[in-house]
Amino acid sequence: MSFAIASAVAPAAEGRWRGEIAPGWDIAGAANGGYLMSIAARAATLASGRPDPVSVTAHYLAPGTPGAIDLSATVLKEGRRFSTVEVSMVGTRPLLHLLGTFGDLGDSASASVDPALVLESPPDLPDPDDCIEVEPTDGFPPPFMGKVELRLPGDLAKAWSGVGAPRVQGWLRLRDGEPMDTLALLVGVDAFPPAIFFSDFPVSWVPTVELTAHVRRRPVPGWLACSFTTRFVTDGFLEEDGLIWDAAGNLVAQSRQLALVPRG
Amino acid sequence: MSFAIASAVAPAAEGRWRGEIAPGWDIAGAANGGYLMSIAARAATLASGRPDPVSVTAHYLAPGTPGAIDLSATVLKEGRRFSTVEVSMVGTRPLLHLLGTFGDLGDSASASVDPALVLESPPDLPDPDDCIEVEPTDGFPPPFMGKVELRLPGDLAKAWSGVGAPRVQGWLRLRDGEPMDTLALLVGVDAFPPAIFFSDFPVSWVPTVELTAHVRRRPVPGWLACSFTTRFVTDGFLEEDGLIWDAAGNLVAQSRQLALVPRG
């Protein structure tokens, strides 16, 4: 089942949408947070008539499991270029609340002639064919890895059990050549194993409290180069910062999440 | 008028609060975004009974001007440690929508015995007395600088017109010795002039679309060491990342905002 189908929503009533959490998009039984965010964001794009998320924030209320979901989307403001929308997603209980600004990034090509300042480069990765593909398992790596194609440089793939810095970099795309649109980028910002897992920091579970993604541009077709880092684990929290670059070297998304670091 | 008073809200009805945008907290006539966020967050702390913002996101719908505001706060989830709350703020028109997770960071002292990972240090700043205080004017620096006390190292104060990197670092506290609580930190993450103003990038106005702040700890009394940077100005957007450290060297807040870069 493609991402487009797995994240589809159908109109149910004025401002209300019906969707489904598809099987296989989970990690240890809980649906991937980026995937849930993309479903809520899709409802927001339909409610607002603006096709692209620009800045979206999700707060996670409960783990999502496969099955029917109801979404209600409210357009809080309709501006000239952007609309602000909130979405609540409810399964057997409230799962997620999203607040975001949506627009049309289709004019990126013209915007790109604006002056730009880019002080950081895409990660320096080996060719995707020289990287190691992360294959899904029933445990870890999770079933969700069957939905995205994730390739890690050899040294990182070996560091899996945690010996390096709290950083992970690699290639990402959807399976079966499905193109990544700006909604799929919301899956991308949460698709890698937590950066902290690649360090020797003693933690095995970092539940997301909140995830914010800025979508800066529609990606061109091809592999996405991704980089995720954690700089601070303090007082029971950590942040994870992400950058996603498209195959043409454009910054397409930037993300940050706040996660809990359960006490050992 | 203290921050505590300028950000006060009073119960109006079930789930509704009344407040006021105080004069003097503006920049070119529009109330500071962090200040508006702190008022909405205060309503959320009262609605939820959780005293501290943990992760809060505000989307800005219209500029705020002095006068009465109505706030409605809805507790979306009440968990064991955290509550998720949304707040809408309306003046003469809708001004702001906030989504956040709130908790009690009063147990920070005990949490601090947890293992921590801190990969970046507070900025290396001259003593506050050796820095230059930013004084409010009717123009720029804005009236808002009369509400916070902001001190910049000499080289940055001179770079004001834009010659260096898109980065600003300095000291911050409230005026008249008023202590900075976690709500005041929300003012702090938006209190400095935009980092991009310190570069030679040609922009004079960067309206905030969205601001997210993670509050990691209650600050100890004293000056806060702050650092704000922009790495990417692309396709008409920029992000600004902030870090705030307390006088004991603890990371107390981390922030990111997405702002528009109007075409020249």
PDB file of N, CA, C and O in Angstrom, chain B residues 174-222:
ATOM      1  N   LEU B 174      14.629  40.448  33.063  1.00  0.00           N
ATOM      2  CA  LEU B 174      13.536  41.408  33.126  1.00  0.00           C
ATOM      3  C   LEU B 174      14.024  42.654  33.855  1.00  0.00           C
ATOM      4  O   LEU B 174      15.022  42.620  34.578  1.00  0.00           O
ATOM      5  N   ARG B 175      13.324  43.760  33.663  1.00  0.00           N
ATOM      6  CA  ARG B 175      13.688  45.009  34.332  1.00  0.00           C
ATOM      7  C   ARG B 175      13.367  44.937  35.828  1.00  0.00           C
ATOM      8  O   ARG B 175      12.547  44.141  36.275  1.00  0.00           O
ATOM      9  N   ASP B 176      14.004  45.783  36.582  1.00  0.00           N
ATOM     10  CA  ASP B 176      13.704  45.997  38.006  1.00  0.00           C
ATOM     11  C   ASP B 176      13.874  44.737  38.836  1.00  0.00           C
ATOM     12  O   ASP B 176      13.198  44.560  39.856  1.00  0.00           O
ATOM     13  N   GLY B 177      14.750  43.854  38.397  1.00  0.00           N
ATOM     14  CA  GLY B 177      15.055  42.675  39.200  1.00  0.00           C
ATOM     15  C   GLY B 177      13.952  41.644  39.263  1.00  0.00           C
ATOM     16  O   GLY B 177      14.004  40.722  40.088  1.00  0.00           O
ATOM     17  N   GLU B 178      12.932  41.779  38.413  1.00  0.00           N
ATOM     18  CA  GLU B 178      11.847  40.783  38.441  1.00  0.00           C
ATOM     19  C   GLU B 178      12.401  39.435  38.001  1.00  0.00           C
ATOM     20  O   GLU B 178      13.041  39.320  36.955  1.00  0.00           O
ATOM     21  N   PRO B 179      12.162  38.382  38.791  1.00  0.00           N
ATOM     22  CA  PRO B 179      12.712  37.073  38.418  1.00  0.00           C
ATOM     23  C   PRO B 179      12.086  36.530  37.144  1.00  0.00           C
ATOM     24  O   PRO B 179      10.918  36.800  36.851  1.00  0.00           O
ATOM     25  N   MET B 180      12.873  35.776  36.385  1.00  0.00           N
ATOM     26  CA  MET B 180      12.383  35.142  35.156  1.00  0.00           C
ATOM     27  C   MET B 180      11.860  33.760  35.514  1.00  0.00           C
ATOM     28  O   MET B 180      12.630  32.874  35.872  1.00  0.00           O
ATOM     29  N   ASP B 181      10.559  33.560  35.408  1.00  0.00           N
ATOM     30  CA  ASP B 181      10.026  32.207  35.577  1.00  0.00           C
ATOM     31  C   ASP B 181       9.929  31.559  34.186  1.00  0.00           C
ATOM     32  O   ASP B 181      10.400  32.125  33.187  1.00  0.00           O
ATOM     33  N   THR B 182       9.320  30.387  34.130  1.00  0.00           N
ATOM     34  CA  THR B 182       9.292  29.690  32.839  1.00  0.00           C
ATOM     35  C   THR B 182       8.369  30.387  31.840  1.00  0.00           C
ATOM     36  O   THR B 182       8.547  30.233  30.634  1.00  0.00           O
ATOM     37  N   LEU B 183       7.396  31.157  32.316  1.00  0.00           N
ATOM     38  CA  LEU B 183       6.573  31.928  31.375  1.00  0.00           C
ATOM     39  C   LEU B 183       7.375  33.098  30.808  1.00  0.00           C
ATOM     40  O   LEU B 183       7.273  33.421  29.619  1.00  0.00           O
ATOM     41  N   ALA B 184       8.186  33.710  31.646  1.00  0.00           N
ATOM     42  CA  ALA B 184       9.019  34.818  31.168  1.00  0.00           C
ATOM     43  C   ALA B 184      10.051  34.321  30.159  1.00  0.00           C
ATOM     44  O   ALA B 184      10.483  35.066  29.277  1.00  0.00           O
ATOM     45  N   LEU B 185      10.460  33.052  30.283  1.00  0.00           N
ATOM     46  CA  LEU B 185      11.391  32.496  29.294  1.00  0.00           C
ATOM     47  C   LEU B 185      10.795  32.553  27.883  1.00  0.00           C
ATOM     48  O   LEU B 185      11.525  32.642  26.896  1.00  0.00           O
ATOM     49  N   LEU B 186       9.465  32.480  27.802  1.00  0.00           N
ATOM     50  CA  LEU B 186       8.818  32.548  26.480  1.00  0.00           C
ATOM     51  C   LEU B 186       8.983  33.939  25.867  1.00  0.00           C
ATOM     52  O   LEU B 186       9.001  34.088  24.644  1.00  0.00           O
ATOM     53  N   VAL B 187       9.091  34.953  26.723  1.00  0.00           N
ATOM     54  CA  VAL B 187       9.453  36.276  26.223  1.00  0.00           C
ATOM     55  C   VAL B 187      10.917  36.249  25.782  1.00  0.00           C
ATOM     56  O   VAL B 187      11.284  36.772  24.728  1.00  0.00           O
ATOM     57  N   GLY B 188      11.724  35.588  26.591  1.00  0.00           N
ATOM     58  CA  GLY B 188      13.160  35.562  26.308  1.00  0.00           C
ATOM     59  C   GLY B 188      13.514  34.997  24.948  1.00  0.00           C
ATOM     60  O   GLY B 188      14.402  35.506  24.265  1.00  0.00           O
ATOM     61  N   VAL B 189      12.813  33.943  24.524  1.00  0.00           N
ATOM     62  CA  VAL B 189      13.181  33.303  23.253  1.00  0.00           C
ATOM     63  C   VAL B 189      12.881  34.179  22.038  1.00  0.00           C
ATOM     64  O   VAL B 189      13.312  33.864  20.933  1.00  0.00           O
ATOM     65  N   ASP B 190      12.156  35.282  22.270  1.00  0.00           N
ATOM     66  CA  ASP B 190      11.844  36.171  21.144  1.00  0.00           C
ATOM     67  C   ASP B 190      12.281  37.608  21.441  1.00  0.00           C
ATOM     68  O   ASP B 190      11.825  38.543  20.802  1.00  0.00           O
ATOM     69  N   ALA B 191      13.184  37.777  22.409  1.00  0.00           N
ATOM     70  CA  ALA B 191      13.480  39.130  22.899  1.00  0.00           C
ATOM     71  C   ALA B 191      14.607  39.822  22.156  1.00  0.00           C
ATOM     72  O   ALA B 191      14.713  41.049  22.201  1.00  0.00           O
ATOM     73  N   PHE B 192      15.459  39.063  21.501  1.00  0.00           N
ATOM     74  CA  PHE B 192      16.599  39.681  20.832  1.00  0.00           C
ATOM     75  C   PHE B 192      16.212  40.163  19.430  1.00  0.00           C
ATOM     76  O   PHE B 192      15.300  39.616  18.818  1.00  0.00           O
ATOM     77  N   PRO B 193      16.926  41.162  18.928  1.00  0.00           N
ATOM     78  CA  PRO B 193      16.715  41.509  17.521  1.00  0.00           C
ATOM     79  C   PRO B 193      17.051  40.271  16.681  1.00  0.00           C
ATOM     80  O   PRO B 193      17.896  39.469  17.069  1.00  0.00           O
ATOM     81  N   PRO B 194      16.380  40.102  15.540  1.00  0.00           N
ATOM     82  CA  PRO B 194      16.636  38.911  14.719  1.00  0.00           C
ATOM     83  C   PRO B 194      18.122  38.751  14.395  1.00  0.00           C
ATOM     84  O   PRO B 194      18.803  39.724  14.056  1.00  0.00           O
ATOM     85  N   ALA B 195      18.603  37.513  14.516  1.00  0.00           N
ATOM     86  CA  ALA B 195      20.011  37.226  14.234  1.00  0.00           C
ATOM     87  C   ALA B 195      20.399  37.687  12.834  1.00  0.00           C
ATOM     88  O   ALA B 195      21.527  38.138  12.612  1.00  0.00           O
ATOM     89  N   ILE B 196      19.456  37.597  11.909  1.00  0.00           N
ATOM     90  CA  ILE B 196      19.780  37.940  10.515  1.00  0.00           C
ATOM     91  C   ILE B 196      20.144  39.427  10.395  1.00  0.00           C
ATOM     92  O   ILE B 196      20.897  39.816   9.474  1.00  0.00           O
ATOM     93  N   PHE B 197      19.643  40.266  11.330  1.00  0.00           N
ATOM     94  CA  PHE B 197      19.975  41.695  11.289  1.00  0.00           C
ATOM     95  C   PHE B 197      21.467  41.940  11.531  1.00  0.00           C
ATOM     96  O   PHE B 197      21.982  43.007  11.205  1.00  0.00           O
ATOM     97  N   PHE B 198      22.136  40.967  12.140  1.00  0.00           N
ATOM     98  CA  PHE B 198      23.557  41.142  12.445  1.00  0.00           C
ATOM     99  C   PHE B 198      24.444  40.693  11.280  1.00  0.00           C
ATOM    100  O   PHE B 198      25.663  40.769  11.367  1.00  0.00           O
ATOM    101  N   SER B 199      23.818  40.199  10.233  1.00  0.00           N
ATOM    102  CA  SER B 199      24.555  39.815   9.030  1.00  0.00           C
ATOM    103  C   SER B 199      24.367  40.896   7.974  1.00  0.00           C
ATOM    104  O   SER B 199      23.631  41.867   8.171  1.00  0.00           O
ATOM    105  N   ASP B 200      25.011  40.702   6.851  1.00  0.00           N
ATOM    106  CA  ASP B 200      24.832  41.686   5.778  1.00  0.00           C
ATOM    107  C   ASP B 200      23.718  41.270   4.817  1.00  0.00           C
ATOM    108  O   ASP B 200      23.596  41.803   3.729  1.00  0.00           O
ATOM    109  N   PHE B 201      22.896  40.300   5.247  1.00  0.00           N
ATOM    110  CA  PHE B 201      21.788  39.875   4.393  1.00  0.00           C
ATOM    111  C   PHE B 201      20.771  41.012   4.290  1.00  0.00           C
ATOM    112  O   PHE B 201      20.367  41.581   5.298  1.00  0.00           O
ATOM    113  N   PRO B 202      20.312  41.321   3.074  1.00  0.00           N
ATOM    114  CA  PRO B 202      19.466  42.503   2.881  1.00  0.00           C
ATOM    115  C   PRO B 202      18.006  42.274   3.252  1.00  0.00           C
ATOM    116  O   PRO B 202      17.185  41.957   2.399  1.00  0.00           O
ATOM    117  N   VAL B 203      17.699  42.432   4.525  1.00  0.00           N
ATOM    118  CA  VAL B 203      16.309  42.287   4.969  1.00  0.00           C
ATOM    119  C   VAL B 203      16.109  43.179   6.183  1.00  0.00           C
ATOM    120  O   VAL B 203      17.020  43.348   7.004  1.00  0.00           O
ATOM    121  N   SER B 204      14.932  43.779   6.281  1.00  0.00           N
ATOM    122  CA  SER B 204      14.718  44.695   7.405  1.00  0.00           C
ATOM    123  C   SER B 204      13.508  44.300   8.233  1.00  0.00           C
ATOM    124  O   SER B 204      13.186  44.938   9.219  1.00  0.00           O
ATOM    125  N   TRP B 205      12.859  43.210   7.829  1.00  0.00           N
ATOM    126  CA  TRP B 205      11.601  42.845   8.491  1.00  0.00           C
ATOM    127  C   TRP B 205      11.413  41.353   8.290  1.00  0.00           C
ATOM    128  O   TRP B 205      11.433  40.879   7.147  1.00  0.00           O
ATOM    129  N   VAL B 206      11.285  40.600   9.364  1.00  0.00           N
ATOM    130  CA  VAL B 206      11.137  39.142   9.262  1.00  0.00           C
ATOM    131  C   VAL B 206       9.980  38.687  10.141  1.00  0.00           C
ATOM    132  O   VAL B 206      10.162  38.206  11.253  1.00  0.00           O
ATOM    133  N   PRO B 207       8.748  38.854   9.639  1.00  0.00           N
ATOM    134  CA  PRO B 207       7.579  38.515  10.467  1.00  0.00           C
ATOM    135  C   PRO B 207       7.532  37.027  10.804  1.00  0.00           C
ATOM    136  O   PRO B 207       7.713  36.185   9.932  1.00  0.00           O
ATOM    137  N   THR B 208       7.275  36.733  12.060  1.00  0.00           N
ATOM    138  CA  THR B 208       7.225  35.355  12.538  1.00  0.00           C
ATOM    139  C   THR B 208       5.954  34.668  12.066  1.00  0.00           C
ATOM    140  O   THR B 208       4.857  35.200  12.243  1.00  0.00           O
ATOM    141  N   VAL B 209       6.104  33.490  11.483  1.00  0.00           N
ATOM    142  CA  VAL B 209       4.958  32.638  11.172  1.00  0.00           C
ATOM    143  C   VAL B 209       4.624  31.798  12.390  1.00  0.00           C
ATOM    144  O   VAL B 209       3.465  31.698  12.805  1.00  0.00           O
ATOM    145  N   GLU B 210       5.659  31.196  12.956  1.00  0.00           N
ATOM    146  CA  GLU B 210       5.463  30.211  14.022  1.00  0.00           C
ATOM    147  C   GLU B 210       6.664  30.236  14.944  1.00  0.00           C
ATOM    148  O   GLU B 210       7.795  30.375  14.502  1.00  0.00           O
ATOM    149  N   LEU B 211       6.403  30.109  16.219  1.00  0.00           N
ATOM    150  CA  LEU B 211       7.466  30.079  17.229  1.00  0.00           C
ATOM    151  C   LEU B 211       7.227  28.896  18.151  1.00  0.00           C
ATOM    152  O   LEU B 211       6.136  28.731  18.683  1.00  0.00           O
ATOM    153  N   THR B 212       8.241  28.064  18.300  1.00  0.00           N
ATOM    154  CA  THR B 212       8.169  26.944  19.239  1.00  0.00           C
ATOM    155  C   THR B 212       9.267  27.089  20.281  1.00  0.00           C
ATOM    156  O   THR B 212      10.416  27.372  19.936  1.00  0.00           O
ATOM    157  N   ALA B 213       8.888  26.931  21.536  1.00  0.00           N
ATOM    158  CA  ALA B 213       9.868  26.968  22.619  1.00  0.00           C
ATOM    159  C   ALA B 213       9.764  25.696  23.441  1.00  0.00           C
ATOM    160  O   ALA B 213       8.668  25.258  23.778  1.00  0.00           O
ATOM    161  N   HIS B 214      10.913  25.100  23.708  1.00  0.00           N
ATOM    162  CA  HIS B 214      10.996  24.017  24.680  1.00  0.00           C
ATOM    163  C   HIS B 214      11.581  24.600  25.963  1.00  0.00           C
ATOM    164  O   HIS B 214      12.647  25.208  25.923  1.00  0.00           O
ATOM    165  N   VAL B 215      10.877  24.444  27.052  1.00  0.00           N
ATOM    166  CA  VAL B 215      11.426  24.883  28.332  1.00  0.00           C
ATOM    167  C   VAL B 215      12.012  23.656  29.020  1.00  0.00           C
ATOM    168  O   VAL B 215      11.286  22.698  29.298  1.00  0.00           O
ATOM    169  N   ARG B 216      13.281  23.670  29.263  1.00  0.00           N
ATOM    170  CA  ARG B 216      13.945  22.471  29.763  1.00  0.00           C
ATOM    171  C   ARG B 216      14.115  22.481  31.280  1.00  0.00           C
ATOM    172  O   ARG B 216      14.357  21.447  31.886  1.00  0.00           O
ATOM    173  N   ARG B 217      13.982  23.656  31.891  1.00  0.00           N
ATOM    174  CA  ARG B 217      14.258  23.734  33.323  1.00  0.00           C
ATOM    175  C   ARG B 217      13.870  25.124  33.813  1.00  0.00           C
ATOM    176  O   ARG B 217      13.922  26.089  33.060  1.00  0.00           O
ATOM    177  N   ARG B 218      13.492  25.228  35.098  1.00  0.00           N
ATOM    178  CA  ARG B 218      13.270  26.548  35.690  1.00  0.00           C
ATOM    179  C   ARG B 218      14.617  27.226  35.916  1.00  0.00           C
ATOM    180  O   ARG B 218      15.522  26.620  36.497  1.00  0.00           O
ATOM    181  N   PRO B 219      14.737  28.479  35.480  1.00  0.00           N
ATOM    182  CA  PRO B 219      16.036  29.135  35.653  1.00  0.00           C
ATOM    183  C   PRO B 219      16.299  29.534  37.104  1.00  0.00           C
ATOM    184  O   PRO B 219      15.370  29.896  37.823  1.00  0.00           O
ATOM    185  N   VAL B 220      17.557  29.482  37.508  1.00  0.00           N
ATOM    186  CA  VAL B 220      17.935  30.069  38.801  1.00  0.00           C
ATOM    187  C   VAL B 220      17.960  31.584  38.620  1.00  0.00           C
ATOM    188  O   VAL B 220      18.034  32.082  37.497  1.00  0.00           O
ATOM    189  N   PRO B 221      17.873  32.355  39.722  1.00  0.00           N
ATOM    190  CA  PRO B 221      17.892  33.819  39.588  1.00  0.00           C
ATOM    191  C   PRO B 221      19.188  34.307  38.940  1.00  0.00           C
ATOM    192  O   PRO B 221      20.246  33.693  39.116  1.00  0.00           O
ATOM    193  N   GLY B 222      19.085  35.405  38.214  1.00  0.00           N
ATOM    194  CA  GLY B 222      20.285  36.011  37.628  1.00  0.00           C
ATOM    195  C   GLY B 222      20.152  36.217  36.136  1.00  0.00           C
ATOM    196  O   GLY B 222      19.101  35.957  35.541  1.00  0.00           O
TER     197      GLY B 222
END
